[in-house]
Every structure is written in structure tokens, then in C-alpha cells.
C-alpha atoms as one frame of an Amber mdcrd trajectory, in Angstrom:
protein
  37.124 208.206 140.091  35.628 205.580 142.426  34.532 203.416 139.476  38.047
 203.464 137.973  39.581 202.412 141.303  37.174 199.467 141.627  37.742 198.455
 137.990  41.503 198.683 138.408  41.397 196.573 141.588  39.159 194.030 139.869
  41.476 193.835 136.851  44.498 193.401 139.129  42.805 190.589 141.042  41.813
 188.858 137.796  45.379 189.145 136.492  46.727 187.691 139.735  44.369 184.704
 139.556  45.221 184.102 135.901  48.934 184.043 136.685  48.752 181.578 139.590
  50.722 178.391 139.019  48.590 175.327 138.267  49.570 173.823 141.635  47.682
 176.636 143.412  44.579 176.550 141.236  41.327 175.596 142.957  39.327 172.915
 141.167  35.574 173.089 140.837  33.680 170.584 142.975  33.380 167.156 141.377
  30.241 166.895 139.274  29.715 170.662 139.194  30.565 170.895 135.453  31.761
 174.461 135.655  28.912 175.690 137.874  29.354 176.079 141.606  27.457 173.451
 143.569  25.009 174.787 146.122  26.350 174.554 149.685  24.970 171.685 151.712
  24.166 172.277 155.392  26.046 170.380 158.098  24.014 167.406 159.323  22.391
 168.148 162.673  23.581 165.680 165.287  19.994 164.659 166.090  19.419 163.730
 162.429  22.246 161.191 162.188  22.722 157.806 163.800  26.274 156.738 164.597
  27.121 153.066 165.079  30.363 151.262 165.847  30.779 147.513 165.742  33.418
 144.930 166.378  35.055 142.880 163.681  36.976 139.620 163.667  40.019 141.610
 164.766  39.809 143.217 168.227  41.827 146.166 166.870  39.579 147.029 163.922
  36.289 148.865 164.416  33.643 149.416 161.760  31.850 152.755 161.947  28.648
 153.791 160.208  26.709 157.049 160.129  23.185 157.258 158.698  21.430 160.456
 157.653  17.906 160.084 159.067  16.823 163.447 157.705  14.805 164.092 154.576
  17.528 166.108 152.813  21.157 165.651 151.860  23.473 167.112 154.461  27.226
 167.166 155.046  29.550 165.747 157.665  33.314 166.115 157.793  35.019 163.630
 155.456  37.050 162.372 158.430  35.149 160.712 161.283  36.115 162.009 164.721
  37.146 158.974 166.784  38.470 159.431 170.314  39.509 156.919 172.945  38.428
 157.108 176.587  40.168 159.978 178.382  43.197 159.956 176.050  44.091 163.152
 174.213  43.714 163.323 170.457  41.763 161.442 167.830  42.453 158.753 165.261
  44.447 160.209 162.373  43.096 159.942 158.827  44.692 157.606 156.309  45.660
 158.750 153.848  46.452 162.055 155.564  44.020 164.812 154.608  42.378 167.958
 155.835  38.821 168.735 156.727  36.271 168.907 153.911  32.513 168.314 153.630
  31.258 164.830 152.753  27.680 164.679 151.463  25.312 162.054 152.830  21.983
 161.690 151.049  18.685 161.419 152.894  18.344 157.895 154.253  21.865 156.999
 153.131  24.847 155.850 155.160  28.607 156.390 155.143  31.218 153.944 156.437
  34.721 154.128 157.910  37.199 151.638 159.326  39.317 152.390 162.402  42.494
 150.597 163.448  43.265 151.190 167.127  46.763 149.667 167.240  49.196 148.310
 164.634  51.195 145.908 166.837  49.470 144.221 169.762  52.771 143.759 171.598
  53.548 147.490 171.562  54.607 148.463 175.095  53.397 152.058 174.617  49.788
 150.931 174.054  47.132 152.224 176.430  43.890 150.447 177.313  40.613 152.383
 177.297  37.107 151.410 178.351  35.283 153.373 175.628  35.538 154.736 172.102
  33.587 157.829 171.038  32.624 158.402 167.409  31.250 161.614 165.898  30.185
 162.101 162.304  31.421 165.684 162.395  33.779 167.538 164.785  30.900 169.893
 165.672  29.015 166.906 167.170  29.513 165.482 170.673  29.440 161.940 169.288
  28.336 158.636 170.740  30.382 156.588 173.214  30.685 152.824 172.781  31.902
 150.651 175.633  34.878 148.378 175.067  32.619 145.431 175.901  30.131 146.382
 173.152  33.090 146.414 170.745  34.100 142.895 171.759  37.005 143.949 173.973
  36.132 142.639 177.443  39.418 143.834 178.920  39.439 147.205 177.140  40.478
 148.543 173.738  44.245 148.730 173.143  45.227 152.039 171.570  48.458 153.320
 170.084  48.693 155.607 167.040  45.106 154.919 165.931  44.044 155.648 162.348
  40.727 155.999 160.543  39.735 155.965 156.915  37.727 158.743 155.354  33.999
 158.097 154.969  33.107 155.699 152.129  29.913 154.561 150.426  30.331 150.942
 151.592  32.057 149.149 154.456  34.055 147.099 151.940  35.497 150.257 150.410
  36.459 151.558 153.843  38.153 148.250 154.688  40.101 148.267 151.409  41.140
 151.889 151.976  42.594 150.966 155.376  44.417 147.985 153.855  45.929 150.166
 151.099  46.967 152.947 153.479  48.584 150.873 156.217
């Protein structure tokens, strides 16, 4: 009797999955070719180096994370970028949810952050630091406004960040396309 109940439940679950609309179907990970890819551990904060640097624009920040470990690990596909004591973080463009982003051993990932769209915006706040974390489980690294080329502070209003990319150029182009 117990075997029939399990088989019936299994058949019902299979039928339910087979009747889901295509919009609810879950795709296999890219490159998995039908097989499930092995899970990749989250990068330990001590195994990654986070850097932020100024650009020609005082409102654009380049961010880089390097995996210093000897194995591929994962960070969140959205960098966590916060501003001084302000609440909240830069929002991803295009909008997305959390998902792992693999970074190979010795490899880097890049993102571009825009802190403010219009410099004359009266709602803008000025902060003395920007903190960047490769993953929301990390504390992150704080960068002073001065080190980012903003002697009088970083202006912030509705900041956005790209997802991680394989090159800085790709991150810059993604920000240009999304904003």
C-alpha cells in the first residue's frame, strides 16, 4: 500500500510538471547540456579582492572583484553597492533578482555604477564613502569619496549598478544601454 501511494504521488507530480505552461518552465543552466551543473560554493570574502576606481565622470564608478582562490567560486550577479550612512543599495540595471555568478580562479568580474543621473537634482545627497561587496553575504570594502576622485563627496540619488561582466567595457556598455 505504501509503495502505491508513493508511486501515485510521484505520477501526480510528474503530470503537474508536464502540464506547466512554458512561461513557468525552469531552464537548465547555460552550458549544462541537459545535465545539472555541479553547485559552486560562494566565494569566501577573504578570497576576493574588491576595487573601486574613479572615471572621467565623477558620477560613474568602476568596480572590480578578483577571485584570488585556486577554485571557481560564485558571487551574487549583482554587486552590493551602498553609500555612506544612506539606506539601500544601488539598484541593478536591467532589473533582476539574485543569482550566482561564477568567477574562475584568478579571474575578475567588472561592474559600472552610476551614482546620480542629473547633477542638478535637488534631492541628491552627498556621502563621504561608498562600500562595495561582491556578494550580499560579505561586509564589503569602503572607499573614501576622495579615493574616488570626489573631494567634496559623492553625490547620490537613485543609484544604479550593472550586473557583473567579464570586462569593464562590457559593464560600461550595459550601463549605457540600460539608462
